[in-house]
PDB file of C-alpha atoms in Angstrom:
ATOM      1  CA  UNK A   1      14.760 -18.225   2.297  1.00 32.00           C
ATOM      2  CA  UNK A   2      13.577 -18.922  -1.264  1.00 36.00           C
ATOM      3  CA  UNK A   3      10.043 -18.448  -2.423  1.00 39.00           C
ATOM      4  CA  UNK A   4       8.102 -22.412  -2.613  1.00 40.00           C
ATOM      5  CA  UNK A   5       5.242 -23.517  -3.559  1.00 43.00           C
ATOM      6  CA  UNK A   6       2.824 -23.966  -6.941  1.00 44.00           C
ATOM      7  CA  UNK A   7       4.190 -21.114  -8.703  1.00 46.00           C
ATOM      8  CA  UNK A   8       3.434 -22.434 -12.417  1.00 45.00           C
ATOM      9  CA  UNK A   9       2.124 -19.402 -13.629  1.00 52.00           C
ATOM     10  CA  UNK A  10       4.532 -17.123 -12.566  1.00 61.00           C
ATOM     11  CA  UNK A  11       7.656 -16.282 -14.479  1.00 67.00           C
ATOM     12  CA  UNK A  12      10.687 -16.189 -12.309  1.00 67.00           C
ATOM     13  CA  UNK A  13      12.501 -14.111 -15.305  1.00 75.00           C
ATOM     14  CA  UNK A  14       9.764 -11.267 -15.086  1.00 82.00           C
ATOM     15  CA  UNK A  15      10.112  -8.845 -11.767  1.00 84.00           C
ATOM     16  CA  UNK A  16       7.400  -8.290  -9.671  1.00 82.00           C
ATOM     17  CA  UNK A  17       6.447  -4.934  -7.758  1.00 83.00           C
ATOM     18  CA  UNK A  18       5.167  -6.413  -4.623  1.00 82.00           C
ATOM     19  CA  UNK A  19       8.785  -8.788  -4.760  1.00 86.00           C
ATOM     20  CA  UNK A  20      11.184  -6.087  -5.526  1.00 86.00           C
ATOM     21  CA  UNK A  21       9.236  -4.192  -2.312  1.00 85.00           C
ATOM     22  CA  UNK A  22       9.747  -6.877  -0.208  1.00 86.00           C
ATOM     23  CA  UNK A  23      13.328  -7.547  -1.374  1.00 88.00           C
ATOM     24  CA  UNK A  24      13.905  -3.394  -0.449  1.00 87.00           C
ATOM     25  CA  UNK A  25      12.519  -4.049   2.959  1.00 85.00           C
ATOM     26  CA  UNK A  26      14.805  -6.876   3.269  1.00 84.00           C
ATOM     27  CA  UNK A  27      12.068  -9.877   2.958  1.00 82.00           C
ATOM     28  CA  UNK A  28      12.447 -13.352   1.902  1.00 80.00           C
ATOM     29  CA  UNK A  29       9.551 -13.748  -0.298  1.00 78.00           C
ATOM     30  CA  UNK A  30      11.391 -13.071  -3.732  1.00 83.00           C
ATOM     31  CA  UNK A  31      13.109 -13.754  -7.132  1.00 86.00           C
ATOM     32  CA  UNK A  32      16.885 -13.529  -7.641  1.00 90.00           C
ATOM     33  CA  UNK A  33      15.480 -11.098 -10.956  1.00 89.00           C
ATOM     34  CA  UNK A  34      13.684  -9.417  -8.300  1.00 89.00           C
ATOM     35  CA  UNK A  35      16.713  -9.032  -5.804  1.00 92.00           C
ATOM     36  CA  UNK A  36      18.654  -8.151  -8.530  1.00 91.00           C
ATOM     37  CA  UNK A  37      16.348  -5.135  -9.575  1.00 87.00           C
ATOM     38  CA  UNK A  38      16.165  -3.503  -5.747  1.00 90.00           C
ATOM     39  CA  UNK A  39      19.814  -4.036  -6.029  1.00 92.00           C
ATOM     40  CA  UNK A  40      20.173  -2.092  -9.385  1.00 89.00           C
ATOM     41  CA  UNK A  41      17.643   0.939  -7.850  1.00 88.00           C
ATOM     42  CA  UNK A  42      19.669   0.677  -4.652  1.00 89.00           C
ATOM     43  CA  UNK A  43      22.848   1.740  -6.535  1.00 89.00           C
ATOM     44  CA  UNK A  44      21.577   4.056  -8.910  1.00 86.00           C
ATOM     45  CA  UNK A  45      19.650   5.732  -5.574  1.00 85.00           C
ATOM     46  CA  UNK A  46      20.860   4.457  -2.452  1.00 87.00           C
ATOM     47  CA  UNK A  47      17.918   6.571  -0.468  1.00 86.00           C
ATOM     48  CA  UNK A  48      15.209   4.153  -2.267  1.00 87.00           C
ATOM     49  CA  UNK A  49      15.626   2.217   1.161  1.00 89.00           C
ATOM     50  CA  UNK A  50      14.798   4.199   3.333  1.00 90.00           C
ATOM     51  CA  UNK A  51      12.110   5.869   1.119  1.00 89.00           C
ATOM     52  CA  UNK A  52      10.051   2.155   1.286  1.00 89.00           C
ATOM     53  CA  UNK A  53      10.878   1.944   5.205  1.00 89.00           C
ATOM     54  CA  UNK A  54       9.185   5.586   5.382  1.00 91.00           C
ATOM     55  CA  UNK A  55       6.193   4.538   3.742  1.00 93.00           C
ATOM     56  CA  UNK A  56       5.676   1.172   5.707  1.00 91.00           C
ATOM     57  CA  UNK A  57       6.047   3.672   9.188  1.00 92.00           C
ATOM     58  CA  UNK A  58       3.295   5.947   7.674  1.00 96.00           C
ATOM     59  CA  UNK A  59       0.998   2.808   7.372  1.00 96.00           C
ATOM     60  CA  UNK A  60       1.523   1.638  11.349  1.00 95.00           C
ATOM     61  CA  UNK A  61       0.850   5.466  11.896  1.00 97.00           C
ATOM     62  CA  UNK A  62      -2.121   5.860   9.685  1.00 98.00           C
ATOM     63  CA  UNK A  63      -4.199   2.629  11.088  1.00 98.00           C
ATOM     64  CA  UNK A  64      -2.626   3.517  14.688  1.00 97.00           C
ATOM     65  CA  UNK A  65      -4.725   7.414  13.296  1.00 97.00           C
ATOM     66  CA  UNK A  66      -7.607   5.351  12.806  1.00 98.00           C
ATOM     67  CA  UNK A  67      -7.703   2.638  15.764  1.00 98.00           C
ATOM     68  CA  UNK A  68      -7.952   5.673  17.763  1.00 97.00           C
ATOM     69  CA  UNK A  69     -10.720   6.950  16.153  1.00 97.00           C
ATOM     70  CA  UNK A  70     -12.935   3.640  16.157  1.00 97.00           C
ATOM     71  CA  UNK A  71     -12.025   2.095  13.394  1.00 98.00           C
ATOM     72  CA  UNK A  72     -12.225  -1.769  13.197  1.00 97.00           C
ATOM     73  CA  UNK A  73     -12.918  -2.657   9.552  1.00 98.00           C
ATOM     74  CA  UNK A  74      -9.541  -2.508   7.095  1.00 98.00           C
ATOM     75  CA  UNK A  75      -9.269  -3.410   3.590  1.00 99.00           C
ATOM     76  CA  UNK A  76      -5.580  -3.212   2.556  1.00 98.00           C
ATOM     77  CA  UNK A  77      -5.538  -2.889  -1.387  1.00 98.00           C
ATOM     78  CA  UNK A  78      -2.757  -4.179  -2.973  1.00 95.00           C
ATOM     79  CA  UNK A  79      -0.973  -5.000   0.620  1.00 93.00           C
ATOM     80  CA  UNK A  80       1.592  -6.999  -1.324  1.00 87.00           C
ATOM     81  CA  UNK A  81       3.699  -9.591   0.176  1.00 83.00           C
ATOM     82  CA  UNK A  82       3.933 -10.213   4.628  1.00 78.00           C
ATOM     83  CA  UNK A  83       6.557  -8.354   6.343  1.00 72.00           C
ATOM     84  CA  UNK A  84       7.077  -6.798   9.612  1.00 67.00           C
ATOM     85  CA  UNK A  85       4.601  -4.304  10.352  1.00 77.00           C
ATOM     86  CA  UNK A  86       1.556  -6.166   8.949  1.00 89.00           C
ATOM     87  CA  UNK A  87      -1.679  -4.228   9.209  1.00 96.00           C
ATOM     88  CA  UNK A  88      -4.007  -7.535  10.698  1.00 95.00           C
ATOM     89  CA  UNK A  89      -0.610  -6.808  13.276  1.00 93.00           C
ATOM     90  CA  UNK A  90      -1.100  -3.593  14.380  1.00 95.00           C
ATOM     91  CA  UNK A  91      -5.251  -3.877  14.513  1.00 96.00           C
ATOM     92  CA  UNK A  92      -5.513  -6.715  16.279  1.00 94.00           C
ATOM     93  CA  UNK A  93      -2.071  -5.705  19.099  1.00 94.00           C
ATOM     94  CA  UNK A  94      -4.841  -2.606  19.803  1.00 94.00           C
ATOM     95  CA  UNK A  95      -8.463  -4.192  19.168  1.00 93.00           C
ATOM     96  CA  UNK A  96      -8.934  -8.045  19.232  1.00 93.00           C
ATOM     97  CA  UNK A  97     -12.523  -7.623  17.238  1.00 95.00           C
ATOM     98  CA  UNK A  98     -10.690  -5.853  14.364  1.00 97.00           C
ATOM     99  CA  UNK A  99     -11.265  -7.168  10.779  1.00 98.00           C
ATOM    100  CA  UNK A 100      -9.011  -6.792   8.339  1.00 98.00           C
ATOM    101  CA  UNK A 101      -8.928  -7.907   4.381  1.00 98.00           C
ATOM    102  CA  UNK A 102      -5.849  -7.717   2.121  1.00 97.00           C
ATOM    103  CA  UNK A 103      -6.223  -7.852  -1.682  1.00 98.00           C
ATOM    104  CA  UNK A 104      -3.640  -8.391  -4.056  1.00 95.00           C
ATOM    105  CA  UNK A 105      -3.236  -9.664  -7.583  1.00 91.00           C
ATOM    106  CA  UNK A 106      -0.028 -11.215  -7.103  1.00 87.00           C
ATOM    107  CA  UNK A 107      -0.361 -14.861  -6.780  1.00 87.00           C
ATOM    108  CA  UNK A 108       2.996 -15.800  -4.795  1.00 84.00           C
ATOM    109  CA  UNK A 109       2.039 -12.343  -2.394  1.00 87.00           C
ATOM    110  CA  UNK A 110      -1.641 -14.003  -1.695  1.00 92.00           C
ATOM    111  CA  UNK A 111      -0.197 -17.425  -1.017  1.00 89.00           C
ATOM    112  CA  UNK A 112       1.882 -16.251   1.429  1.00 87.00           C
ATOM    113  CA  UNK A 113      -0.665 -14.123   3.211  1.00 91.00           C
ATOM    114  CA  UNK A 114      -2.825 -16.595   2.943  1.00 92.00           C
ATOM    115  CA  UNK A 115      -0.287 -19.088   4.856  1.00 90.00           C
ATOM    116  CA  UNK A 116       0.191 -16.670   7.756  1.00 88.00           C
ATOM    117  CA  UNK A 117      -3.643 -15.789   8.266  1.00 92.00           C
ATOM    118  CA  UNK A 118      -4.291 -19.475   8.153  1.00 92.00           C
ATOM    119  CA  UNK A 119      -6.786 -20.210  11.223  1.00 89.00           C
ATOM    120  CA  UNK A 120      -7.200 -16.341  11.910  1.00 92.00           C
ATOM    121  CA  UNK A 121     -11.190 -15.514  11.407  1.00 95.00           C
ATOM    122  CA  UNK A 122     -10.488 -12.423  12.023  1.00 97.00           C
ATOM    123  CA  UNK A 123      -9.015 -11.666   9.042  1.00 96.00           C
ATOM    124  CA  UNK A 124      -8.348 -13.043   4.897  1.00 96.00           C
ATOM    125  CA  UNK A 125      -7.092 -12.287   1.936  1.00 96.00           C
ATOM    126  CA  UNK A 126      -8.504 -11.599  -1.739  1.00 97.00           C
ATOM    127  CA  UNK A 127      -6.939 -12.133  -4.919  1.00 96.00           C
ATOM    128  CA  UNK A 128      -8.136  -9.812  -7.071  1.00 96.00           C
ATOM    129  CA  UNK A 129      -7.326  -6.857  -9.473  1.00 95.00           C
ATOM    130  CA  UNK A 130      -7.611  -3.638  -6.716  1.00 96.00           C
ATOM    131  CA  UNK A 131      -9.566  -2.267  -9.992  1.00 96.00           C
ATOM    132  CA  UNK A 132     -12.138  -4.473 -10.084  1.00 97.00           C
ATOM    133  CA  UNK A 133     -14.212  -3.086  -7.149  1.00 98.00           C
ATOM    134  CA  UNK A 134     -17.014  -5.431  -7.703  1.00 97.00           C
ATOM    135  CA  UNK A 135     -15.258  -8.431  -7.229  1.00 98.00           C
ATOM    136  CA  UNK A 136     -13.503  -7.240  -4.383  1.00 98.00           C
ATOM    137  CA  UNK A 137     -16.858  -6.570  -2.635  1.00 98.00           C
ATOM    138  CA  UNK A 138     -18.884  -9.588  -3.622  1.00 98.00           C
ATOM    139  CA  UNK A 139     -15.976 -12.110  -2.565  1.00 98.00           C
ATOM    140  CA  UNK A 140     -16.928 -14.219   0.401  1.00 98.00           C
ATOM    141  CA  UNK A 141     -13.716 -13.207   2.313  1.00 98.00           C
ATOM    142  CA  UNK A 142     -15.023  -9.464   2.019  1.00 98.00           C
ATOM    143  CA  UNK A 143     -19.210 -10.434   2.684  1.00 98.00           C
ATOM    144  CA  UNK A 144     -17.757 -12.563   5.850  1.00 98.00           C
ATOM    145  CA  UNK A 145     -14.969  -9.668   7.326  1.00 98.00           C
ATOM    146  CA  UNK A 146     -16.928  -5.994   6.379  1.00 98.00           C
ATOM    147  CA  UNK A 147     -20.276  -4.835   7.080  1.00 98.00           C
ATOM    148  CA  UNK A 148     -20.661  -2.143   4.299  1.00 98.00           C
ATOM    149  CA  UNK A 149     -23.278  -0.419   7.168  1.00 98.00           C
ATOM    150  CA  UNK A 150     -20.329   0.301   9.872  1.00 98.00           C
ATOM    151  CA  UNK A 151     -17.048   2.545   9.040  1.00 98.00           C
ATOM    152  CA  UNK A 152     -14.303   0.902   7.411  1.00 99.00           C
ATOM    153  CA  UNK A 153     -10.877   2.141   6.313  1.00 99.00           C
ATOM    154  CA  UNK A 154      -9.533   1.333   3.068  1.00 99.00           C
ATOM    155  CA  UNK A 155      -6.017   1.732   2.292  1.00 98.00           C
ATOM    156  CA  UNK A 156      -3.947   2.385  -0.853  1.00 98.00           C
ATOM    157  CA  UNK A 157      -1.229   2.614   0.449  1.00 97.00           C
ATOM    158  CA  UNK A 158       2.183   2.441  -1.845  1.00 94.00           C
ATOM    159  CA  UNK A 159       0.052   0.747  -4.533  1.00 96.00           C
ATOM    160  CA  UNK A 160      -2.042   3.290  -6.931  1.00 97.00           C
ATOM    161  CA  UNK A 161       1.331   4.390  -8.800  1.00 95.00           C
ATOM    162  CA  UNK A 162       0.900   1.343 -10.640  1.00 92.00           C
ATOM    163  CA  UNK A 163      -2.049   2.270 -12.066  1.00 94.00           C
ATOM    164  CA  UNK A 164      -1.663   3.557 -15.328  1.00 92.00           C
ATOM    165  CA  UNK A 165      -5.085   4.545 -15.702  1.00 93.00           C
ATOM    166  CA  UNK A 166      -7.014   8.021 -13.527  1.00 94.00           C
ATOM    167  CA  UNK A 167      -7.743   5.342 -10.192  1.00 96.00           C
ATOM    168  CA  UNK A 168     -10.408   8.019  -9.097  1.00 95.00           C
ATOM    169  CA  UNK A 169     -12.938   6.184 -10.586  1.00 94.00           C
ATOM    170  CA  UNK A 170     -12.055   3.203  -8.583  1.00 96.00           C
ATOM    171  CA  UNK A 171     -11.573   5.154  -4.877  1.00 97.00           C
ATOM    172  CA  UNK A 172     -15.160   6.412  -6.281  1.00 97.00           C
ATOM    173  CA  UNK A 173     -16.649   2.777  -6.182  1.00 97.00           C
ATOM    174  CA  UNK A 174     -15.491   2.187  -2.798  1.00 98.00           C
ATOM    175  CA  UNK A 175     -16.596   5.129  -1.666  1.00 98.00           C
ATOM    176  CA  UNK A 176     -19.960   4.609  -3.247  1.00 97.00           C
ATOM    177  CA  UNK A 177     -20.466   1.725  -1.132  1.00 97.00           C
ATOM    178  CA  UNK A 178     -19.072   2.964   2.041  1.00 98.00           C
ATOM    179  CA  UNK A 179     -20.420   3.890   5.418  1.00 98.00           C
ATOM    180  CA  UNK A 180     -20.265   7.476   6.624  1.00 97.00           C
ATOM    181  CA  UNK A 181     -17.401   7.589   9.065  1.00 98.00           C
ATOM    182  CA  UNK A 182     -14.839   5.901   6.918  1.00 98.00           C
ATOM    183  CA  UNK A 183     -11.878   6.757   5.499  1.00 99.00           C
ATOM    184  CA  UNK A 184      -9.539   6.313   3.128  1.00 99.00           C
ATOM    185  CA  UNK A 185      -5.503   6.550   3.418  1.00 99.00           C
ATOM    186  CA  UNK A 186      -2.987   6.900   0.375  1.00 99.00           C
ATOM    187  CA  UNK A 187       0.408   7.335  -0.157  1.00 98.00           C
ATOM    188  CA  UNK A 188       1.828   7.848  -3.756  1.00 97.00           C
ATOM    189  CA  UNK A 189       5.257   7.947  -5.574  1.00 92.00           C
ATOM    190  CA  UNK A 190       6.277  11.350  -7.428  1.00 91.00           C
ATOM    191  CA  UNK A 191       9.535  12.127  -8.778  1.00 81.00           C
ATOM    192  CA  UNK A 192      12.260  13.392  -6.990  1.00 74.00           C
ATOM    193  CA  UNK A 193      13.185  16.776  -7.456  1.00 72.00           C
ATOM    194  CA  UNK A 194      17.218  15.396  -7.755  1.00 61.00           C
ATOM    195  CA  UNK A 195      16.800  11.837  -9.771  1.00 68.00           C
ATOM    196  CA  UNK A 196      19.810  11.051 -10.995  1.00 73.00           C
ATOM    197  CA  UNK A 197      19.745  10.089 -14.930  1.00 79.00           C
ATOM    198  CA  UNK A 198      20.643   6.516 -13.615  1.00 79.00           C
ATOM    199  CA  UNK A 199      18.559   6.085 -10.893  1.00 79.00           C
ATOM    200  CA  UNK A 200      16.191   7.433 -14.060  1.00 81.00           C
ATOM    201  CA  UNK A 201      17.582   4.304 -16.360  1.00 83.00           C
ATOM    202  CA  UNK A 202      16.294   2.008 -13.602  1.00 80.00           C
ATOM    203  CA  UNK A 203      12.987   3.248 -13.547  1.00 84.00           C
ATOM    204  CA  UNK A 204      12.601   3.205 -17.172  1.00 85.00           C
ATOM    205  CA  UNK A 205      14.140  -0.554 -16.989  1.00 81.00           C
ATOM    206  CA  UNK A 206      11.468  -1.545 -14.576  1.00 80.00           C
ATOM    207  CA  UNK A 207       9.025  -0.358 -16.815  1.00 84.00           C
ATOM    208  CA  UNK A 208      10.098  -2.047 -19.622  1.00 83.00           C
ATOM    209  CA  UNK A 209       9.763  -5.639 -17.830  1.00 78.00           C
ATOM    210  CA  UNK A 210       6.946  -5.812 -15.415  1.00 76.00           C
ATOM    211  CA  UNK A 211       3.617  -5.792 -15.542  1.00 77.00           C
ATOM    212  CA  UNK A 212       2.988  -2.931 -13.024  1.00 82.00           C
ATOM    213  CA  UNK A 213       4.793   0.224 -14.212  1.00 87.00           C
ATOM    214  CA  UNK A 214       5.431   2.995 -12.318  1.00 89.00           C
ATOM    215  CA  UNK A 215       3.454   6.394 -13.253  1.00 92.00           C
ATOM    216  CA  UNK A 216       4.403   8.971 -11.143  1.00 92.00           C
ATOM    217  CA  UNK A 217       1.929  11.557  -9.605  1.00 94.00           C
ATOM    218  CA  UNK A 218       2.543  15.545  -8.297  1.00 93.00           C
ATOM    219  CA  UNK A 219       0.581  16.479  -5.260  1.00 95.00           C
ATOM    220  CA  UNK A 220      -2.227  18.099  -6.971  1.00 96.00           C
ATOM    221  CA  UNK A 221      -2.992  15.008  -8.458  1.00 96.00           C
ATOM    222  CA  UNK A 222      -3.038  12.803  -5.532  1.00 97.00           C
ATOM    223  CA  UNK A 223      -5.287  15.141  -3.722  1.00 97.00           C
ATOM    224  CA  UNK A 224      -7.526  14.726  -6.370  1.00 97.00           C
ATOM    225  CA  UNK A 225      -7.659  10.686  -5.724  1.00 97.00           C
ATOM    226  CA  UNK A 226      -9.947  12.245  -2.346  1.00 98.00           C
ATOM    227  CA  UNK A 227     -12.306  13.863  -4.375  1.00 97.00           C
ATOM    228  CA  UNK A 228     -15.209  12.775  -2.084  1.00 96.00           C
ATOM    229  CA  UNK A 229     -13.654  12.456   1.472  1.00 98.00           C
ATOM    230  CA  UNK A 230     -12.996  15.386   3.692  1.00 97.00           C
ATOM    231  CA  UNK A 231      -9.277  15.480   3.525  1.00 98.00           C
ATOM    232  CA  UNK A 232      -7.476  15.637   7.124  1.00 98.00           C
ATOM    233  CA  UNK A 233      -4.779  17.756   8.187  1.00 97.00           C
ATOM    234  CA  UNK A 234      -1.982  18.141   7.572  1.00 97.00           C
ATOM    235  CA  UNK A 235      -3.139  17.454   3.806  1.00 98.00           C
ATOM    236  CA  UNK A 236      -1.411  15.699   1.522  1.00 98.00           C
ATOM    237  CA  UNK A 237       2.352  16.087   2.124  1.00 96.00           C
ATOM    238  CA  UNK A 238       5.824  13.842   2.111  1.00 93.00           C
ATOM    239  CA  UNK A 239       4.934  11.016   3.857  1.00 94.00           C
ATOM    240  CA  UNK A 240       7.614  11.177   5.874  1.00 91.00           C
ATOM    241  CA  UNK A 241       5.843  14.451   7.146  1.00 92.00           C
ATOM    242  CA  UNK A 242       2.200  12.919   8.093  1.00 96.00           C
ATOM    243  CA  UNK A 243       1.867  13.096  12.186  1.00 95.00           C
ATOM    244  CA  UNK A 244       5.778  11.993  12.291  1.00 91.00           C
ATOM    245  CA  UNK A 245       6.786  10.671  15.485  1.00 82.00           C
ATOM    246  CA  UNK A 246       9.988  11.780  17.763  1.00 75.00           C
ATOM    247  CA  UNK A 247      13.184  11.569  16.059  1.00 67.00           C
ATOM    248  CA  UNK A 248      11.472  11.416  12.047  1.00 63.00           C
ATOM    249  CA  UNK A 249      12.114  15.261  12.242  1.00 60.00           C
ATOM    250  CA  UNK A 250      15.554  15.031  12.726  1.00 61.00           C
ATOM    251  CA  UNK A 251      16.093  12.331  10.007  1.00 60.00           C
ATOM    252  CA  UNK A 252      13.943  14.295   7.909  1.00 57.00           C
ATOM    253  CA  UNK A 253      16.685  16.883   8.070  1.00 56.00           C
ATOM    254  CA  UNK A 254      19.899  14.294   7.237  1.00 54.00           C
ATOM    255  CA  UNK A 255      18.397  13.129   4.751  1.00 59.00           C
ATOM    256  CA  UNK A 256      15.748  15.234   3.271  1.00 67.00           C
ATOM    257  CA  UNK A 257      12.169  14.627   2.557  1.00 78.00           C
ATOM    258  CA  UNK A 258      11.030  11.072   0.581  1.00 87.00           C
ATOM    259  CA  UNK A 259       9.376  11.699  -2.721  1.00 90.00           C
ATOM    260  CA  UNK A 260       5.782   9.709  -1.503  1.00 93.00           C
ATOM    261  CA  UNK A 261       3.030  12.017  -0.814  1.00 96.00           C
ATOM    262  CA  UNK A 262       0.544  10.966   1.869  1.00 98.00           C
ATOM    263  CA  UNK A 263      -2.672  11.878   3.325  1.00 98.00           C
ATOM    264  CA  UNK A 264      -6.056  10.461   4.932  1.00 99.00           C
ATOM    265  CA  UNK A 265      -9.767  11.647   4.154  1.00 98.00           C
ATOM    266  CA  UNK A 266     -12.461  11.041   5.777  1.00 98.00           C
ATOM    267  CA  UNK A 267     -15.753  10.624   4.652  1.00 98.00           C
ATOM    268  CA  UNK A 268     -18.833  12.592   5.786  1.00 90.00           C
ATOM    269  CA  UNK A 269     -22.064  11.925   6.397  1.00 81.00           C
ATOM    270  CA  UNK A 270     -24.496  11.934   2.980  1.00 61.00           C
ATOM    271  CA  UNK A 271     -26.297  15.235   2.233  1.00 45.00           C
TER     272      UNK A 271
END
């Protein structure tokens, strides 16, 4: 299905990160430039699949983690375009007074949400910059869904490698504002130990033609980005490795770990 609507300020020729995601999970809501990019990245490294279907099954498990533990406030930054798996999905199959808010910068990706959450108060979407923390929080979608004074998770999931720029700071102003009780979830790109110097090219390629490069983080440096929270076991590790679930170990050893580290902190009550 091709993407329609009032596009006008979006250029077609120019790929987009949360498009060429969708078009790896095999979504809808995309470019032919865009298709043609996960394309290129699929045949310079064919595991790239699986790598974004890994990282979509660590978000169901990480707000499954959290339902569990109370949880019933979400804010999604950079959630990127609908597919299967959506986290207003999961919350709401567990805990019908779950609240969830999406942000994303991507105009086509907030249309679309917007579309499917259309008559759902329970939950909205925000276009914003996931930098600009104060916007995010004074929006009305935000002041209507979140009440700063109870838990809420916030998840960056798949989206702080395209931040050029140290996004502690940022994680700092949510934190700042947050409840004790709530927690924050990541998962982060590195580079593979094995990239091939053409899966390499593609990367570089990307780069060169969207507005959202990829900077690549080791794990040192995304346990850093929980400077604040009490990180939770098992740490940060492959994200493929968080709490799997029956049968991950066993494609874990086909195919050998995804290069996305993961974890989930937790933040404590103020001393």
């Amino acid at each position: 299905m091709a993407v329609t609507g009032d596009f006008s300020g979006i250029d077609p020729g120019r790929p987009s990160a949360a498009r060429v995601y969708d078009a790896m999970l095999d979504g809808s809501s995309n470019f032919e430039v865009d298709r043609a990019l996960a394309r290129q990245m699929l045949a310079a490294e064919p595991r790239a699949r699986r790598w974004a279907y890994a990282n979509r099954a660590f978000l169901r498990r990480a707000v499954g983690f959290l339902l569990d533990e109370g949880v019933r406030q979400f804010v999604d930054l950079g959630s990127g375009l609908p597919t299967v798996g959506n986290v207003h999905e999961i919350v709401h199959g567990y805990r019908l007074d779950g609240r969830v808010v999406y942000v994303d910068v991507d105009p086509i990706a907030v249309a679309h949400s917007r579309l499917l959450l259309a008559g759902d108060e329970r939950a909205g979407v925000v276009c914003a910059d996931i930098r600009d923390v104060d916007a995010i929080l004074a929006d009305p979608v935000t002041r209507r869904l979140v009440d700063l004074d109870e838990p809420v998770a916030f998840l960056a999931v798949a989206v702080l490698h395209f931040i050029a720029q140290n996004p502690g700071p940022m994680l700092t102003g949510f934190r700042s504002v947050a409840a004790p009780g709530s927690y924050l979830a990541v998962s982060h790109l590195t580079t593979p130990g094995d990239l091939s110097a053409d899966a390499a090219e593609v990367v570089a390629d990307y780069n060169a033609r969207t507005a959202t490069p990829l900077t690549f983080r080791g794990r040192a440096e995304v346990a850093g980005l929980f400077d604040g929270w009490q990180l939770l076991a098992p740490g940060v590790v492959p994200v493929d490795e968080w709490w799997p679930e029956p049968g991950d170990l066993e494609e874990l050893e086909a195919h050998g770990r995804v290069p996305i580290w993961a974890g989930l902190g937790r933040l404590g009550p103020a001393v």
